[in-house]
């Protein structure tokens, strides 16, 4: 047998779905990109791209842009593992996520705090919610630095962030992202390694 094949039954338990959530400006995209750089070529963890009904812009997320008709067609065709609406756009992750999980790969993607109950319903006990913690003054500074919103929009985002953070389930694992991105990514990688066990055949 050429290459490496993962065996779900010998994977050290069921593959995990790591669901990263946090307010806009909390650094999710930077953390995901940092994690991608650290994962080895034979890693048992895969990062899923999101499908979004907006054009690729200057944000750090490497998403797959779909038109609204494209998105609707894929959803009706059952091609999404999970989808939701936020900020005037449609978001989804594809059924490749379920395929990867069934093969024994763990998966991480950028989720929505509002959709944690849906993620729990869809992925069950394999779900691991990772909640980013960012102090309000640091979050405000980051939002202002990226220059996308007016001040009143930033203040509204901060209020929404405080509300949603207070509503997070107790089973969330909290990841501090107030200071060094490198430390944050290393902490995330350590947590993922603790939750998963790589197993592959030569």
Short mmCIF file of C-alpha atoms in Angstrom, two decimals:
data_model
loop_
_atom_site.label_atom_id
_atom_site.label_comp_id
_atom_site.label_asym_id
_atom_site.label_seq_id
_atom_site.Cartn_x
_atom_site.Cartn_y
_atom_site.Cartn_z
CA UNK A 1 0.00 0.00 0.00
CA UNK A 2 1.52 3.29 -1.07
CA UNK A 3 1.35 6.49 0.96
CA UNK A 4 -0.29 6.85 4.38
CA UNK A 5 -3.78 5.86 5.32
CA UNK A 6 -5.58 6.76 8.54
CA UNK A 7 -7.58 4.08 10.28
CA UNK A 8 -10.49 5.61 12.25
CA UNK A 9 -10.92 2.54 14.49
CA UNK A 10 -7.30 2.77 15.60
CA UNK A 11 -7.20 6.54 15.81
CA UNK A 12 -7.23 6.73 19.60
CA UNK A 13 -10.92 7.54 19.68
CA UNK A 14 -13.40 9.33 17.47
CA UNK A 15 -12.06 12.15 15.31
CA UNK A 16 -12.81 15.61 16.71
CA UNK A 17 -14.48 18.68 15.20
CA UNK A 18 -12.72 21.81 16.50
CA UNK A 19 -15.11 24.74 16.23
CA UNK A 20 -13.27 28.05 16.66
CA UNK A 21 -15.43 31.01 17.71
CA UNK A 22 -14.82 34.57 18.75
CA UNK A 23 -15.90 38.14 18.02
CA UNK A 24 -14.99 39.91 14.82
CA UNK A 25 -11.47 41.27 15.21
CA UNK A 26 -10.46 38.68 17.82
CA UNK A 27 -7.89 37.16 15.48
CA UNK A 28 -9.50 33.92 14.28
CA UNK A 29 -8.09 34.19 10.76
CA UNK A 30 -4.57 34.95 11.98
CA UNK A 31 -4.71 32.02 14.40
CA UNK A 32 -5.95 29.63 11.72
CA UNK A 33 -3.22 30.76 9.32
CA UNK A 34 -0.64 30.37 12.09
CA UNK A 35 -1.89 26.89 12.87
CA UNK A 36 -1.81 25.94 9.19
CA UNK A 37 1.89 26.86 9.09
CA UNK A 38 2.64 24.59 12.05
CA UNK A 39 0.74 21.47 11.01
CA UNK A 40 2.97 18.76 9.60
CA UNK A 41 2.40 17.27 6.16
CA UNK A 42 1.18 14.03 7.74
CA UNK A 43 -1.00 15.71 10.34
CA UNK A 44 -4.29 14.07 11.33
CA UNK A 45 -5.85 17.55 11.59
CA UNK A 46 -7.33 19.30 8.56
CA UNK A 47 -8.53 22.92 8.30
CA UNK A 48 -11.77 23.39 6.37
CA UNK A 49 -12.37 26.38 4.12
CA UNK A 50 -15.67 28.19 4.45
CA UNK A 51 -18.03 28.92 1.58
CA UNK A 52 -19.28 32.52 1.83
CA UNK A 53 -21.50 34.70 -0.36
CA UNK A 54 -19.03 37.54 -0.53
CA UNK A 55 -16.09 38.21 -2.81
CA UNK A 56 -12.58 37.53 -1.64
CA UNK A 57 -11.46 40.81 -0.09
CA UNK A 58 -8.57 42.10 1.98
CA UNK A 59 -9.47 39.97 4.98
CA UNK A 60 -7.08 37.27 6.14
CA UNK A 61 -9.57 34.44 5.53
CA UNK A 62 -8.93 32.23 2.53
CA UNK A 63 -12.58 31.41 1.90
CA UNK A 64 -14.38 30.14 -1.19
CA UNK A 65 -16.58 32.88 -2.62
CA UNK A 66 -20.00 31.86 -3.99
CA UNK A 67 -22.81 33.86 -5.50
CA UNK A 68 -26.17 33.61 -3.73
CA UNK A 69 -27.60 31.36 -6.48
CA UNK A 70 -24.53 29.10 -6.27
CA UNK A 71 -24.86 28.88 -2.50
CA UNK A 72 -28.58 28.14 -2.69
CA UNK A 73 -28.04 25.42 -5.30
CA UNK A 74 -25.35 23.71 -3.22
CA UNK A 75 -27.47 23.89 -0.08
CA UNK A 76 -30.52 22.41 -1.82
CA UNK A 77 -28.29 19.68 -3.24
CA UNK A 78 -27.15 18.69 0.26
CA UNK A 79 -23.52 19.65 -0.30
CA UNK A 80 -23.03 21.45 3.00
CA UNK A 81 -22.25 19.86 6.38
CA UNK A 82 -23.37 23.05 8.15
CA UNK A 83 -24.56 26.47 7.04
CA UNK A 84 -25.75 29.68 8.66
CA UNK A 85 -26.34 33.38 8.06
CA UNK A 86 -24.47 36.31 9.62
CA UNK A 87 -23.54 39.89 8.73
CA UNK A 88 -25.73 39.83 5.64
CA UNK A 89 -23.92 36.82 4.14
CA UNK A 90 -24.44 33.08 3.90
CA UNK A 91 -21.74 30.84 5.39
CA UNK A 92 -21.16 27.09 5.11
CA UNK A 93 -18.65 24.29 5.39
CA UNK A 94 -18.88 21.53 2.83
CA UNK A 95 -19.67 17.86 3.19
CA UNK A 96 -15.96 17.17 2.86
CA UNK A 97 -15.89 17.84 6.61
CA UNK A 98 -18.04 14.76 7.26
CA UNK A 99 -15.96 12.72 4.82
CA UNK A 100 -12.74 13.69 6.60
CA UNK A 101 -14.22 12.89 10.01
CA UNK A 102 -15.38 9.48 8.79
CA UNK A 103 -11.83 8.79 7.57
CA UNK A 104 -10.41 9.53 11.04
CA UNK A 105 -9.18 13.06 10.41
CA UNK A 106 -10.00 15.75 12.94
CA UNK A 107 -11.20 19.03 11.46
CA UNK A 108 -11.01 22.68 12.49
CA UNK A 109 -13.02 25.53 11.06
CA UNK A 110 -14.06 29.08 11.85
CA UNK A 111 -17.55 28.93 13.32
CA UNK A 112 -20.21 31.25 14.70
CA UNK A 113 -20.96 31.69 18.39
CA UNK A 114 -24.67 31.93 17.60
CA UNK A 115 -24.61 28.54 15.89
CA UNK A 116 -22.96 26.49 18.67
CA UNK A 117 -26.27 24.67 19.41
CA UNK A 118 -26.54 23.71 15.73
CA UNK A 119 -22.93 22.52 15.66
CA UNK A 120 -23.64 20.45 18.79
CA UNK A 121 -26.68 18.92 17.12
CA UNK A 122 -24.77 18.10 13.92
CA UNK A 123 -21.44 16.87 15.34
CA UNK A 124 -22.45 15.57 18.76
CA UNK A 125 -19.85 14.43 21.25
CA UNK A 126 -16.98 14.88 18.82
CA UNK A 127 -17.51 18.67 18.91
CA UNK A 128 -14.86 20.75 20.70
CA UNK A 129 -15.77 24.45 20.92
CA UNK A 130 -12.75 26.74 21.19
CA UNK A 131 -13.70 30.23 22.35
CA UNK A 132 -11.27 33.10 21.86
CA UNK A 133 -10.92 35.47 24.81
CA UNK A 134 -9.86 39.04 24.03
CA UNK A 135 -10.04 41.94 26.46
CA UNK A 136 -12.50 44.66 25.31
CA UNK A 137 -9.88 47.41 25.00
CA UNK A 138 -7.61 45.19 22.92
CA UNK A 139 -10.52 44.10 20.75
CA UNK A 140 -11.52 47.73 20.20
CA UNK A 141 -7.95 48.61 19.23
CA UNK A 142 -7.79 45.78 16.70
CA UNK A 143 -11.12 46.75 15.17
CA UNK A 144 -9.98 50.34 14.77
CA UNK A 145 -6.66 49.30 13.27
CA UNK A 146 -8.25 47.26 10.52
CA UNK A 147 -10.28 50.31 9.50
CA UNK A 148 -13.43 48.61 8.22
CA UNK A 149 -16.05 50.07 10.58
CA UNK A 150 -17.11 53.46 11.84
CA UNK A 151 -16.77 54.13 15.57
CA UNK A 152 -20.46 53.52 16.29
CA UNK A 153 -20.21 50.16 14.49
CA UNK A 154 -17.19 49.24 16.60
CA UNK A 155 -19.03 50.08 19.81
CA UNK A 156 -21.99 47.98 18.66
CA UNK A 157 -19.65 45.04 17.93
CA UNK A 158 -18.14 45.35 21.39
CA UNK A 159 -21.60 45.22 22.99
CA UNK A 160 -22.57 42.17 20.94
CA UNK A 161 -19.27 40.51 21.82
CA UNK A 162 -19.86 41.01 25.53
CA UNK A 163 -23.37 39.55 25.21
CA UNK A 164 -22.31 36.47 23.25
CA UNK A 165 -19.26 35.79 25.42
CA UNK A 166 -21.52 35.74 28.46
CA UNK A 167 -23.77 33.18 26.76
CA UNK A 168 -21.03 30.69 25.84
CA UNK A 169 -21.63 27.12 27.07
CA UNK A 170 -19.59 25.93 30.02
CA UNK A 171 -18.05 23.13 27.96
CA UNK A 172 -16.13 25.61 25.76
CA UNK A 173 -12.34 25.57 25.96
CA UNK A 174 -11.12 29.17 26.27
CA UNK A 175 -8.09 30.37 24.30
CA UNK A 176 -6.44 33.63 25.35
CA UNK A 177 -5.51 35.86 22.41
CA UNK A 178 -4.67 39.12 24.15
CA UNK A 179 -0.97 39.23 23.40
CA UNK A 180 1.44 37.08 21.41
CA UNK A 181 -0.04 35.36 18.36
CA UNK A 182 2.76 32.80 18.50
CA UNK A 183 1.84 31.83 22.06
CA UNK A 184 -1.82 31.63 21.16
CA UNK A 185 -1.16 29.32 18.20
CA UNK A 186 1.14 27.14 20.30
CA UNK A 187 -1.53 26.85 23.01
CA UNK A 188 -4.11 25.88 20.41
CA UNK A 189 -1.79 23.30 18.88
CA UNK A 190 -1.10 21.79 22.31
CA UNK A 191 -4.81 21.54 23.04
CA UNK A 192 -5.50 19.86 19.70
CA UNK A 193 -2.67 17.40 20.29
CA UNK A 194 -4.10 16.57 23.72
CA UNK A 195 -7.51 15.88 22.17
CA UNK A 196 -6.32 13.78 19.26
CA UNK A 197 -3.89 10.97 18.65
CA UNK A 198 -2.23 10.59 15.29
CA UNK A 199 -2.17 7.12 13.85
CA UNK A 200 -1.06 6.31 10.34
CA UNK A 201 0.36 3.37 8.42
CA UNK A 202 3.52 3.59 6.36
#
